[in-house]
Each structure stands twice: as C-alpha cells, then as structure tokens.
Tab-separated table of C-alpha atoms in Angstrom:
chain	number	residue	atom	x	y	z
R	1	MET	CA	7.335	-14.377	-12.756
R	2	HIS	CA	5.728	-16.535	-9.972
R	3	ARG	CA	3.153	-13.895	-9.133
R	4	GLN	CA	2.201	-13.369	-12.858
R	5	LYS	CA	1.389	-16.763	-13.005
R	6	TRP	CA	-0.606	-16.937	-9.848
R	7	GLY	CA	-2.472	-13.731	-11.394
R	8	THR	CA	-3.187	-15.212	-14.475
R	9	ARG	CA	-4.790	-18.354	-13.030
R	10	LEU	CA	-6.490	-16.208	-10.520
R	11	LEU	CA	-7.810	-14.558	-13.455
R	12	ALA	CA	-8.847	-17.818	-15.346
R	13	ALA	CA	-10.650	-18.826	-12.346
R	14	GLY	CA	-12.699	-15.801	-11.418
R	15	THR	CA	-13.516	-15.593	-15.072
R	16	GLY	CA	-14.841	-18.947	-15.124
R	17	LEU	CA	-16.515	-18.829	-11.932
R	18	CYS	CA	-18.586	-15.819	-12.659
R	19	SER	CA	-19.421	-17.247	-16.315
R	20	GLY	CA	-20.684	-20.686	-14.604
R	21	ILE	CA	-22.848	-19.024	-12.029
R	22	SER	CA	-24.258	-16.418	-14.805
R	23	ALA	CA	-24.949	-19.342	-16.985
R	24	GLY	CA	-26.451	-21.673	-14.173
R	25	PHE	CA	-28.981	-19.043	-13.056
R	26	LEU	CA	-30.012	-18.171	-16.560
R	27	ILE	CA	-30.512	-21.803	-17.721
R	28	THR	CA	-32.032	-22.697	-14.303
R	29	GLU	CA	-34.691	-20.016	-15.338
R	30	GLY	CA	-35.018	-21.027	-18.573
R	31	ASP	CA	-33.818	-17.707	-19.687
R	32	LEU	CA	-32.146	-18.333	-22.952
R	33	LEU	CA	-32.447	-14.850	-24.763
R	34	GLY	CA	-30.705	-13.513	-21.587
R	35	LEU	CA	-28.327	-16.259	-22.129
R	36	VAL	CA	-27.579	-15.071	-25.291
R	37	ALA	CA	-27.731	-11.518	-24.538
R	38	ALA	CA	-25.122	-11.967	-21.848
R	39	GLY	CA	-22.766	-13.515	-24.427
R	40	SER	CA	-23.371	-10.701	-26.664
R	41	CYS	CA	-22.488	-8.141	-24.431
R	42	VAL	CA	-19.263	-9.776	-23.238
R	43	ALA	CA	-18.138	-9.806	-26.979
R	44	ALA	CA	-19.419	-6.285	-27.295
R	45	ALA	CA	-17.312	-5.364	-24.568
R	46	LEU	CA	-14.786	-7.340	-25.908
R	47	GLY	CA	-14.751	-5.535	-29.545
R	48	LEU	CA	-14.960	-2.167	-28.415
R	49	SER	CA	-12.181	-2.916	-25.639
R	50	TYR	CA	-10.031	-4.047	-29.039
R	51	ALA	CA	-10.544	-0.496	-30.374
R	52	VAL	CA	-9.666	1.243	-27.596
R	53	LEU	CA	-6.734	-0.540	-26.602
R	54	SER	CA	-3.255	-0.290	-28.259
R	55	PRO	CA	-2.030	-3.292	-30.066
R	56	ALA	CA	0.384	-4.221	-27.719
R	57	SER	CA	-1.947	-4.246	-24.586
R	58	ARG	CA	-4.519	-6.344	-26.032
R	59	ARG	CA	-3.244	-9.735	-25.136
R	60	GLN	CA	-2.830	-8.466	-21.549
R	61	VAL	CA	-5.971	-6.548	-20.910
R	62	LEU	CA	-8.806	-8.271	-22.757
R	63	PRO	CA	-8.815	-10.976	-20.328
R	64	LEU	CA	-9.491	-8.238	-17.519
R	65	VAL	CA	-12.077	-6.942	-19.468
R	66	THR	CA	-13.679	-10.118	-20.087
R	67	PHE	CA	-13.545	-11.102	-16.293
R	68	ALA	CA	-14.946	-7.619	-15.500
R	69	THR	CA	-17.452	-7.959	-17.806
R	70	LEU	CA	-18.577	-11.455	-16.524
R	71	LEU	CA	-18.383	-10.136	-12.869
R	72	ARG	CA	-20.920	-7.702	-13.555
R	73	VAL	CA	-23.047	-10.159	-15.552
R	74	MET	CA	-22.976	-12.238	-12.452
R	75	ALA	CA	-24.100	-9.572	-10.142
R	76	ALA	CA	-26.766	-8.500	-12.437
R	77	VAL	CA	-28.075	-12.224	-12.760
R	78	VAL	CA	-27.937	-13.036	-9.039
R	79	LEU	CA	-29.027	-9.540	-7.754
R	80	TYR	CA	-32.217	-9.818	-10.051
R	81	ASP	CA	-32.887	-13.065	-9.174
R	82	GLY	CA	-32.447	-12.162	-5.560
R	83	LEU	CA	-34.609	-9.024	-5.629
R	84	LEU	CA	-37.397	-10.956	-7.356
R	85	ALA	CA	-37.493	-13.532	-4.695
R	86	ALA	CA	-37.344	-10.816	-1.930
R	87	GLY	CA	-40.597	-9.409	-3.479
R	88	ARG	CA	-38.783	-6.281	-4.818
R	89	GLY	CA	-39.500	-6.690	-8.423
R	90	GLY	CA	-36.091	-7.066	-9.367
R	91	PHE	CA	-35.205	-3.577	-8.050
R	92	VAL	CA	-33.511	-1.802	-5.155
R	93	THR	CA	-32.952	1.966	-5.412
R	94	GLY	CA	-36.197	3.502	-6.717
R	95	ASP	CA	-34.578	4.912	-9.714
R	96	ASP	CA	-34.173	1.425	-11.274
R	97	ALA	CA	-37.736	0.790	-10.930
R	98	GLY	CA	-38.387	4.108	-12.591
R	99	TYR	CA	-36.779	3.871	-15.426
R	100	PHE	CA	-37.854	0.764	-16.172
R	101	ASP	CA	-41.623	1.789	-15.640
R	102	LEU	CA	-41.224	4.542	-17.630
R	103	SER	CA	-39.282	3.051	-20.648
R	104	SER	CA	-41.902	0.195	-20.197
R	105	ARG	CA	-44.916	2.402	-20.836
R	106	LEU	CA	-42.915	4.410	-23.693
R	107	ALA	CA	-42.274	1.190	-25.725
R	108	GLN	CA	-45.993	0.426	-25.446
R	109	ILE	CA	-47.232	3.364	-26.767
R	110	LEU	CA	-44.464	3.163	-29.663
R	111	HIS	CA	-46.334	-0.417	-30.555
R	112	GLY	CA	-49.575	1.516	-30.730
R	113	GLY	CA	-50.661	0.574	-27.370
R	114	THR	CA	-52.200	2.708	-24.575
R	115	ALA	CA	-50.295	4.019	-21.544
R	116	ALA	CA	-50.059	6.882	-19.112
R	117	PHE	CA	-47.596	9.354	-19.704
R	118	ASP	CA	-47.621	12.476	-17.945
R	119	TYR	CA	-45.129	14.855	-19.843
R	120	LYS	CA	-45.001	17.582	-17.789
R	121	GLY	CA	-44.464	15.263	-14.144
R	122	GLU	CA	-42.177	12.778	-16.028
R	123	SER	CA	-40.109	14.594	-18.569
R	124	TYR	CA	-37.103	15.114	-16.255
R	125	LEU	CA	-36.582	11.210	-16.544
R	126	LEU	CA	-36.367	11.407	-20.390
R	127	GLY	CA	-33.036	10.803	-21.733
R	128	THR	CA	-30.474	8.945	-23.341
R	129	PHE	CA	-30.696	6.159	-20.744
R	130	VAL	CA	-34.645	6.179	-21.230
R	131	TYR	CA	-34.217	6.190	-24.592
R	132	LEU	CA	-31.645	3.302	-24.850
R	133	GLU	CA	-34.044	1.217	-22.399
R	134	THR	CA	-37.271	1.980	-24.521
R	135	ALA	CA	-35.657	0.729	-27.593
R	136	VAL	CA	-34.852	-2.552	-26.014
R	137	PHE	CA	-37.853	-3.102	-24.607
R	138	TYR	CA	-39.405	-2.145	-28.138
R	139	ILE	CA	-37.580	-5.131	-29.611
R	140	PHE	CA	-37.471	-7.615	-26.912
R	141	GLY	CA	-39.953	-6.542	-24.494
R	142	PRO	CA	-40.233	-5.446	-21.059
R	143	LYS	CA	-37.078	-7.577	-20.020
R	144	VAL	CA	-35.176	-5.128	-17.783
R	145	LEU	CA	-32.296	-7.716	-17.171
R	146	LEU	CA	-31.534	-7.130	-20.682
R	147	VAL	CA	-30.730	-3.413	-19.997
R	148	GLU	CA	-28.411	-4.327	-16.885
R	149	LEU	CA	-26.109	-6.766	-19.104
R	150	LEU	CA	-25.760	-3.755	-21.844
R	151	ASN	CA	-24.692	-1.825	-18.441
R	152	ALA	CA	-22.290	-4.768	-17.257
R	153	ALA	CA	-20.741	-4.397	-21.253
R	154	MET	CA	-20.268	-0.745	-20.652
R	155	GLY	CA	-18.459	-1.426	-16.966
R	156	GLY	CA	-16.172	-3.761	-18.789
R	157	LEU	CA	-15.258	-1.132	-21.301
R	158	LEU	CA	-14.648	0.770	-18.641
R	159	VAL	CA	-11.550	-0.969	-17.602
R	160	ALA	CA	-10.120	-0.663	-21.154
R	161	PHE	CA	-10.103	2.995	-20.724
R	162	ALA	CA	-8.832	3.197	-17.379
R	163	PHE	CA	-5.919	1.049	-18.628
R	164	GLU	CA	-5.466	3.180	-21.703
R	165	ILE	CA	-5.950	6.202	-19.976
R	166	ALA	CA	-3.327	5.500	-17.068
R	167	ARG	CA	-0.740	3.837	-19.740
R	168	ARG	CA	-0.861	7.146	-21.631
R	169	LEU	CA	-0.379	9.528	-18.768
R	170	PHE	CA	2.145	7.220	-16.683
R	171	GLU	CA	2.865	3.874	-17.998
R	172	ALA	CA	1.918	0.307	-18.365
R	173	THR	CA	2.218	-1.068	-15.155
R	174	ALA	CA	-0.034	1.639	-13.823
R	175	GLY	CA	-2.605	1.199	-16.451
R	176	VAL	CA	-2.747	-2.815	-15.263
R	177	VAL	CA	-3.053	-1.384	-11.460
R	178	ALA	CA	-6.000	0.976	-12.594
R	179	ALA	CA	-7.651	-1.683	-14.646
R	180	VAL	CA	-7.708	-3.964	-12.100
R	181	LEU	CA	-9.088	-1.636	-9.274
R	182	VAL	CA	-11.696	-0.431	-11.659
R	183	ALA	CA	-12.532	-3.997	-12.296
R	184	ILE	CA	-13.381	-4.969	-9.032
R	185	TYR	CA	-14.045	-1.641	-6.972
R	186	PRO	CA	-17.455	-2.782	-5.485
R	187	SER	CA	-19.687	-0.055	-5.769
R	188	LEU	CA	-18.578	0.401	-9.698
R	189	VAL	CA	-19.605	-3.272	-9.647
R	190	LEU	CA	-23.004	-2.822	-8.131
R	191	TRP	CA	-24.070	0.203	-10.246
R	192	SER	CA	-22.949	-1.403	-13.461
R	193	ALA	CA	-25.667	-4.555	-12.393
R	194	LEU	CA	-28.730	-2.341	-11.908
R	195	ASN	CA	-31.029	-0.881	-14.080
R	196	LEU	CA	-29.204	2.777	-13.776
R	197	LYS	CA	-27.762	5.228	-16.101
R	198	ASP	CA	-24.200	5.423	-13.789
R	199	SER	CA	-22.580	3.050	-16.354
R	200	LEU	CA	-23.292	4.653	-19.495
R	201	THR	CA	-22.170	7.930	-18.088
R	202	LEU	CA	-18.887	6.625	-16.870
R	203	ALA	CA	-18.388	4.915	-20.396
R	204	LEU	CA	-19.031	8.586	-21.711
R	205	ILE	CA	-16.925	10.576	-19.446
R	206	ALA	CA	-13.885	7.922	-20.147
R	207	LEU	CA	-14.648	8.443	-23.953
R	208	VAL	CA	-13.876	11.829	-23.851
R	209	LEU	CA	-11.061	12.462	-21.407
R	210	TRP	CA	-9.319	9.376	-23.784
R	211	THR	CA	-10.184	11.169	-26.592
R	212	VAL	CA	-8.880	14.477	-25.326
R	213	LEU	CA	-5.647	12.611	-24.164
R	214	LEU	CA	-5.229	11.587	-27.675
R	215	PHE	CA	-5.282	14.937	-28.866
R	216	GLN	CA	-2.462	15.559	-26.319
R	217	GLU	CA	-0.659	13.091	-27.923
R	218	LYS	CA	-1.292	13.303	-31.853
R	219	ARG	CA	-2.379	17.057	-31.971
R	220	ALA	CA	-4.734	16.146	-34.629
R	221	MET	CA	-7.529	19.158	-34.889
R	222	TRP	CA	-10.588	16.428	-35.716
R	223	LEU	CA	-10.054	14.931	-32.305
R	224	ILE	CA	-11.530	18.066	-31.120
R	225	PRO	CA	-15.046	17.826	-32.374
R	226	ALA	CA	-14.432	13.884	-31.597
R	227	ALA	CA	-14.255	15.031	-28.196
R	228	PHE	CA	-17.329	17.050	-27.897
R	229	ALA	CA	-19.340	14.418	-29.671
R	230	PRO	CA	-19.904	12.107	-26.725
R	231	LEU	CA	-21.379	15.436	-24.615
R	232	VAL	CA	-24.534	15.256	-27.020
R	233	LEU	CA	-25.624	12.057	-24.950
R	234	MET	CA	-24.469	13.497	-21.665
R	235	GLU	CA	-26.520	16.330	-21.246
R	236	SER	CA	-29.567	14.289	-20.320
R	237	LEU	CA	-27.526	11.911	-18.418
R	238	ARG	CA	-25.869	14.071	-15.860
R	239	ASN	CA	-25.975	17.894	-16.753
R	240	TYR	CA	-23.192	19.076	-14.206
R	241	ILE	CA	-21.119	16.353	-15.656
R	242	PHE	CA	-22.199	17.667	-19.278
R	243	VAL	CA	-21.178	21.506	-18.259
R	244	GLY	CA	-18.204	20.363	-16.559
R	245	LEU	CA	-16.738	18.330	-19.527
R	246	ILE	CA	-17.350	21.268	-21.481
R	247	LEU	CA	-15.384	23.409	-19.871
R	248	VAL	CA	-12.272	20.635	-19.457
R	249	ILE	CA	-11.609	20.046	-22.994
R	250	PRO	CA	-10.853	23.430	-23.487
R	251	ALA	CA	-8.775	23.994	-20.700
R	252	ALA	CA	-7.150	20.587	-21.533
R	253	ILE	CA	-6.274	21.857	-24.757
R	254	ALA	CA	-4.636	25.067	-23.386
R	255	PHE	CA	-2.325	23.081	-21.252
R	256	THR	CA	-1.548	20.913	-23.907
R	257	PRO	CA	2.253	20.139	-23.955
R	258	ARG	CA	4.525	21.039	-26.842
R	259	LEU	CA	2.016	22.542	-29.146
R	260	ARG	CA	2.944	25.038	-31.376
R	261	LEU	CA	1.475	28.766	-30.478
R	262	LYS	CA	-0.297	28.578	-34.209
R	263	ASP	CA	-1.839	25.007	-33.351
R	264	ARG	CA	-2.739	26.232	-29.896
R	265	ALA	CA	-4.863	29.200	-31.229
R	266	ILE	CA	-6.791	27.219	-33.814
R	267	ALA	CA	-7.594	24.168	-31.434
R	268	GLY	CA	-8.512	26.904	-28.538
R	269	PHE	CA	-10.886	29.107	-31.042
R	270	LEU	CA	-12.558	25.619	-32.001
R	271	ALA	CA	-12.875	23.989	-28.491
R	272	VAL	CA	-14.190	27.219	-26.892
R	273	GLY	CA	-16.849	27.755	-30.163
R	274	LEU	CA	-18.007	24.105	-29.873
R	275	ALA	CA	-18.312	24.489	-25.963
R	276	VAL	CA	-20.365	27.904	-26.396
R	277	LEU	CA	-22.131	26.279	-29.258
R	278	LEU	CA	-23.380	23.160	-26.859
R	279	LEU	CA	-24.220	25.409	-23.861
R	280	VAL	CA	-26.010	28.064	-26.230
R	281	THR	CA	-27.821	25.762	-28.135
R	282	GLY	CA	-28.158	22.665	-25.874
R	283	PRO	CA	-31.125	21.570	-23.528
R	284	THR	CA	-29.148	23.441	-21.016
R	285	GLY	CA	-30.124	26.884	-21.696
R	286	THR	CA	-33.896	26.076	-21.812
R	287	ARG	CA	-33.384	24.675	-17.865
R	288	GLY	CA	-32.314	27.887	-16.358
R	289	GLY	CA	-28.523	27.566	-16.969
R	290	ILE	CA	-26.085	26.965	-14.183
R	291	PRO	CA	-28.160	26.883	-10.858
R	292	SER	CA	-27.046	30.086	-8.659
R	293	LEU	CA	-25.661	29.515	-5.056
R	294	ALA	CA	-28.940	30.407	-3.488
R	295	GLU	CA	-30.504	27.542	-5.477
R	296	LEU	CA	-27.728	25.180	-4.708
R	297	GLU	CA	-28.400	25.580	-1.218
R	298	ALA	CA	-31.926	24.953	-1.357
R	299	GLU	CA	-31.090	21.682	-3.620
R	300	ARG	CA	-29.129	20.284	-0.589
R	301	ALA	CA	-31.398	21.224	1.854
R	302	ALA	CA	-34.169	19.633	0.180
R	303	MET	CA	-32.240	16.326	-0.440
R	304	GLY	CA	-31.362	16.347	3.321
R	305	VAL	CA	-34.985	16.339	4.417
R	306	GLY	CA	-35.869	13.172	5.969
R	307	ALA	CA	-32.888	11.398	5.248
R	308	ASN	CA	-31.413	9.503	7.893
R	309	THR	CA	-27.980	10.346	6.676
R	310	SER	CA	-28.403	14.059	6.125
R	311	PHE	CA	-25.587	16.391	6.778
R	312	ALA	CA	-26.909	19.505	4.928
R	313	GLU	CA	-27.540	22.945	6.719
R	314	PRO	CA	-31.330	23.901	6.950
R	315	LEU	CA	-32.440	26.952	4.832
R	316	PRO	CA	-32.351	30.114	7.348
R	317	THR	CA	-35.849	31.402	8.716
R	318	PRO	CA	-37.645	33.784	7.014
R	319	PRO	CA	-36.764	37.130	8.549
R	320	THR	CA	-40.883	37.885	9.207
R	321	ALA	CA	-43.291	35.781	10.672
R	322	GLY	CA	-45.680	34.079	8.477
R	323	SER	CA	-43.753	35.459	5.298
R	324	GLN	CA	-43.516	33.087	2.111
R	325	ARG	CA	-40.205	32.134	0.902
R	326	THR	CA	-39.671	30.142	-2.520
R	327	PRO	CA	-36.680	27.555	-3.138
R	328	GLY	CA	-33.501	29.164	-3.895
R	329	GLU	CA	-34.502	32.517	-2.177
R	330	SER	CA	-31.991	34.133	0.600
R	331	ALA	CA	-32.287	37.342	2.717
R	332	GLY	CA	-29.363	38.845	0.377
R	333	SER	CA	-26.944	37.105	-1.625
R	334	ASP	CA	-24.008	38.378	0.729
R	335	GLU	CA	-25.396	36.396	3.071
R	336	VAL	CA	-25.915	33.143	0.739
R	337	VAL	CA	-22.298	33.508	-0.089
R	338	VAL	CA	-21.258	33.446	3.026
R	339	ARG	CA	-23.120	30.682	4.154
R	340	THR	CA	-21.737	28.725	1.613
R	341	PHE	CA	-17.994	29.241	2.052
R	342	ARG	CA	-19.293	28.607	6.024
R	343	TYR	CA	-20.649	25.292	4.840
R	344	LEU	CA	-18.101	24.124	2.297
R	345	PRO	CA	-15.329	22.673	4.861
R	346	ARG	CA	-17.895	20.534	6.434
R	347	ALA	CA	-19.251	19.604	2.939
R	348	ALA	CA	-15.859	18.841	1.652
R	349	ALA	CA	-15.156	16.255	4.517
R	350	TYR	CA	-18.173	14.441	3.442
R	351	VAL	CA	-17.723	14.336	-0.209
R	352	LEU	CA	-13.976	12.981	0.251
R	353	PHE	CA	-14.524	10.927	3.381
R	354	ALA	CA	-17.867	9.522	4.164
R	355	PRO	CA	-19.688	7.237	5.010
R	356	PHE	CA	-17.122	7.377	8.207
R	357	PRO	CA	-16.155	4.342	9.655
R	358	TRP	CA	-16.973	5.231	12.941
R	359	SER	CA	-20.968	6.262	11.967
R	360	ALA	CA	-21.627	2.478	10.874
R	361	ARG	CA	-24.566	1.321	12.434
R	362	ARG	CA	-26.268	-1.063	10.464
R	363	THR	CA	-24.933	-4.632	9.194
R	364	LEU	CA	-25.430	-2.829	5.671
R	365	ASP	CA	-23.305	0.442	6.534
R	366	LEU	CA	-20.297	-2.011	7.321
R	367	ALA	CA	-20.335	-3.435	4.064
R	368	VAL	CA	-18.905	-0.501	2.586
R	369	LEU	CA	-15.824	-0.179	4.719
R	370	PRO	CA	-13.780	-2.215	2.802
R	371	GLU	CA	-14.354	-0.019	-0.180
R	372	MET	CA	-13.964	3.444	2.090
R	373	LEU	CA	-10.394	2.035	2.797
R	374	ILE	CA	-9.485	1.770	-0.686
R	375	TRP	CA	-11.294	4.885	-1.754
R	376	TYR	CA	-8.691	6.463	1.335
R	377	LEU	CA	-6.041	5.053	-0.205
R	378	ALA	CA	-6.722	5.975	-3.419
R	379	LEU	CA	-7.167	9.688	-2.416
R	380	GLY	CA	-3.662	9.861	-0.655
R	381	GLY	CA	-2.043	8.021	-3.723
R	382	ALA	CA	-3.929	10.762	-6.069
R	383	LEU	CA	-2.335	13.235	-3.580
R	384	PHE	CA	1.205	11.869	-3.880
R	385	VAL	CA	1.061	11.313	-7.730
R	386	LEU	CA	0.031	15.156	-8.391
R	387	VAL	CA	3.181	16.018	-6.137
R	388	TRP	CA	5.333	13.342	-7.901
R	389	HIS	CA	4.517	14.415	-11.342
R	390	ARG	CA	3.987	18.149	-10.666
R	391	ARG	CA	6.292	18.868	-13.762
R	392	THR	CA	4.016	17.344	-16.122
R	393	TRP	CA	0.763	18.423	-14.803
R	394	GLY	CA	-0.278	19.829	-18.421
R	395	ALA	CA	-0.873	16.228	-19.452
R	396	LEU	CA	-2.967	15.802	-16.075
R	397	VAL	CA	-5.247	18.670	-16.639
R	398	PRO	CA	-8.051	16.688	-17.797
R	399	LEU	CA	-8.358	14.423	-14.950
R	400	ILE	CA	-7.679	16.887	-12.319
R	401	PHE	CA	-10.248	19.490	-13.530
R	402	PHE	CA	-12.687	16.823	-14.155
R	403	VAL	CA	-12.333	15.224	-10.831
R	404	GLY	CA	-11.801	18.524	-8.901
R	405	GLY	CA	-14.738	20.189	-10.265
R	406	THR	CA	-16.903	17.341	-9.994
R	407	LEU	CA	-16.382	16.927	-6.297
R	408	LEU	CA	-16.843	20.888	-5.749
R	409	VAL	CA	-20.344	20.522	-7.532
R	410	LEU	CA	-20.627	17.576	-5.368
R	411	ALA	CA	-19.913	19.704	-2.210
R	412	LEU	CA	-22.437	22.612	-3.256
R	413	ALA	CA	-25.126	20.514	-4.212
R	414	GLU	CA	-25.263	17.176	-2.040
R	415	GLY	CA	-27.194	17.183	1.210
R	416	ASN	CA	-27.339	13.533	2.213
R	417	VAL	CA	-24.851	10.452	2.519
R	418	GLY	CA	-26.942	7.983	0.813
R	419	THR	CA	-27.149	10.182	-2.591
R	420	LEU	CA	-23.529	11.225	-2.280
R	421	PHE	CA	-22.303	7.456	-2.251
R	422	ARG	CA	-23.446	7.056	-5.553
R	423	HIS	CA	-23.060	10.057	-7.238
R	424	ARG	CA	-19.272	9.809	-6.307
R	425	ALA	CA	-18.920	7.101	-8.526
R	426	MET	CA	-18.615	9.820	-11.274
R	427	VAL	CA	-15.226	10.357	-10.263
R	428	ILE	CA	-14.080	7.203	-8.594
R	429	PRO	CA	-12.411	5.471	-11.704
R	430	PHE	CA	-10.450	8.707	-12.756
R	431	VAL	CA	-9.311	9.139	-8.820
R	432	LEU	CA	-7.793	5.449	-9.088
R	433	ILE	CA	-5.997	6.354	-12.396
R	434	LEU	CA	-4.624	9.208	-10.720
R	435	ALA	CA	-3.519	7.083	-7.909
R	436	SER	CA	-2.420	4.117	-9.892
R	437	PRO	CA	1.177	4.927	-10.207
R	438	ALA	CA	1.436	4.979	-6.562
R	439	PHE	CA	-0.404	1.959	-5.863
R	440	ALA	CA	1.761	0.268	-8.693
R	441	LEU	CA	5.044	1.452	-6.511
R	442	LEU	CA	3.320	0.334	-3.194
R	443	PHE	CA	2.930	-3.210	-4.649
R	444	SER	CA	6.539	-3.338	-6.533
R	445	ARG	CA	7.862	-2.461	-3.312
R	446	SER	CA	5.826	-5.112	-1.553
R	447	ALA	CA	7.060	-7.676	-4.018
R	448	ALA	CA	10.561	-6.717	-3.918
R	449	ARG	CA	10.524	-7.856	-0.060
R	450	SER	CA	9.031	-11.027	-0.763
R	451	PRO	CA	11.151	-13.926	-0.510
R	452	ASP	CA	9.756	-16.184	-3.379
R	453	VAL	CA	10.487	-12.518	-5.308
R	454	ALA	CA	14.136	-12.756	-3.996
R	455	ARG	CA	14.711	-16.167	-5.063
R	456	ALA	CA	13.262	-15.845	-8.230
R	457	ARG	CA	15.896	-12.954	-9.138
R	458	VAL	CA	18.556	-15.350	-8.735
R	459	TRP	CA	20.073	-16.740	-11.977
R	460	THR	CA	22.309	-19.417	-12.786
R	461	ALA	CA	24.288	-19.451	-16.051
R	462	GLY	CA	25.111	-22.392	-18.419
R	463	ASP	CA	28.488	-22.842	-17.115
R	464	GLY	CA	27.432	-22.955	-13.523
R	465	ARG	CA	27.928	-19.317	-12.441
R	466	THR	CA	25.228	-17.744	-10.374
R	467	GLY	CA	24.130	-13.951	-9.872
R	468	ARG	CA	21.351	-11.546	-9.565
R	469	ILE	CA	18.846	-10.267	-11.829
R	470	GLY	CA	18.479	-6.230	-11.595
C-alpha cells in the first residue's frame, strides 16, 4: 500500500510537471491554438482509451494514459522549440521534414494555390500519414506541431492497448507493468513527439492485435473483418507490417483455443478470403508483391552505403569485368540463398542487440544505453514467459507471429543500425507486453524483500492480537 501511494503521487507529480512545462512553452510562444490542440489531444486519447479499457480498469489506467500523453506533448513542444532555436526548422530525422514539405504543398494545391508536386518522384511518400497531415494543414495551415500533438495522443492510446492486451493474455498486474513500460520507454516517447508515421502505425498494429484477442475470447465472427479493417490504412504506412498482419490474423484464428470445429472452419475461410482479397486488390499487388531474396539483399546493401553504422555485406562483384548489374540481380538464385543464410546470424545479432554498448563513440550513442538495457531485459523476459506459458501458446500466437515475423523481415532488409533502431520500434511495445509477467514477478519479489513491505504485512486485530497478512 505504501508503494502504491508513492506510485500514485509520482504519477500525479509527473503529470503536473509535463502539463506545466507544455503549457508554459505554448503560452510563452503565444500559441493559443497549440494550447487548445494539446488539451484536445489529451481528451481524445482519454476518450479512445476509455472505449478500449474494461470498466474495471479505467480508474487505474486512465491516469497513466494522461501522463503518457502529456509526456509526449511536452517532448513535442520542447523538441520543436529547441530544433527551431538550433536552426533545424523544427525537424530532426529528415523524414519528418519531408512529410511536412509534401503535406504543406498538397494543402496549398487543395486551396487552389500553385505548388510543385512530382508524382513520379514523390508518390512513395503518399499514404495515410501524409493524407492526415495534409488535412490538418488544409484546415489550420502548415503547423507541424499540431500533427506532433496528434502523434502524442496516439502514443497515449498505445498505453491503453498495451494494458488491455497484457491483461487479456496474462493478468492485470502484467497489464500495469506493460502500460508503464510503454508509457516511459524513451524511443517510443521520441517517435511519438516527432512528425513521423510511427505512432499511427503502432496504434493500428495494436488495434489489430487487440481485436484478434477479442475474437479469441468472444468468438464473434464480426470481429474478423473488424481485425482486417485497420489494414486498409496500414498498407501505405509500412508495407511489410501490412503483409505480416494479414498473415497473423488467419494464424491466430487457427490457434484460437476452445473453438468448435465448425466455427473454426467458418472463421478460417472468412479470414483467408479477406487476406487474399487485400493482397490481390490492394496496392501491394501493383508494387511488385513480396520482394525476392535478391531484392532484399540489394536493399540492405544500398541501405548500408555511406552509413557510419552499416552492418550489411556489400553485393558480390559481377563475374566479368565491365558487366552491368541491376539491383537485385545475382549470379544465381542458389548463391543468393547461400549468402542470405550465411548473413542471417550476423543480421539477427544486430536486429536483437544493436546498438551494442561497447560500440558507443559519441555522447549521443551513450544516450541509448539505458534503453538498450531495458530492451535486453525485455528480450530475456519475453523468452522466459514463452517457456512459462508454453501450454497456452494458442493465445500468444498473434504476438509471437507478429514479433518473430517482423524481426525476420528487419534481419533480411535492414543494412544500418540507425535505421534499424527506429524500425525496431514496431515490435518494442509487443515485446514489452510479452515480457510483462516476468517484470511483474521481478517487481513483486523485490517488493517482498523490502522492509517496508514486510512491516506492512503485519496486522493488528481489534483485541490486540497480531499476525501476518498472506
């Protein structure tokens, strides 16, 4: 009880600090629209989280959603002002500036203005996130901070999804641990505070996995198309996540516990039919479908060119001098397979453990070390939970398949640590969810050894008798 009170006080203090700093910056800048938008985004995160959470969990989790959203709002406001002061225009990664530039020009065109737009060269940027940002700019003007505040709201909503998924898979204590870890995990906070598509992507992934878990519990057929619906928005965000989730949903249905044979056949037929429909009719088909091993080899090699943190192997030298080679070609498909299998152990090590603590060269490299320690613990905890819950893997199939499949894609396609570090965010919340029972067990045993907890477990009855609780 003593620790719970301190946790509540700490959460209240953190919420007050984040809201005070955010409001202070916005008021100082005279950005009343940003102030209203920040409050509206917090309200939106709470409203959507209220719908996701079970009634018994709302009182416990909604304050954490508030804190997580305001933490991201504060990060967005402070980073934006700091990047403006540093002469970076409010941007940091390059991608964030690219999305802003394209969306502002599209909004200008929609208003009847004249702006350059090269469809052939820029169409790869078009998608759900750019359309959302264009809509915001069309209504309010090119104010990128408003989009970053929307990202903060989606980051807060992810906390509610993390709690509910962990609670349904394990129990409420694990849900609280997962929600807290997702709320404060440094890189998740950072990506939610920038003009990037990561927050929207993560919210959609969580929505799909949460809906699949609802089907496994309720076995209502309408939840199957409901699980596929968010994928309509996903394809233009991250294509490999789109394809991965299309495969995860039928697999999860196939492993649904205690589902009657007739219902399993109907649900499987419906899921496979919707999966094929999305794969065949969606934009994926017009983009060449799933890449070959040779194309993936060329992609990771190109990603590593000129990168300080490259770990990809260069493409092999063409067999004859002066011969031309197009990206993705190889001397033979058998050679590509051999090179890929030879490369996978190295790639897996980087995907799971990079950036390595001993590879730090700059102060910026040192900043990620605390996060990497949490990540290593989460990987170990997730493995422990998979062994611990090996008899109930049917319920864990959605997370196992999604995390495992995504990490495999990253191993095949990534070529430098910098890009990998950001793209790995697509699985981080779900690894934290898998590891949450292990963290909960660790915390409970640590608390049990605490002298404060030992004293709190002693009770005194009304007649003066004493004893121990539990």
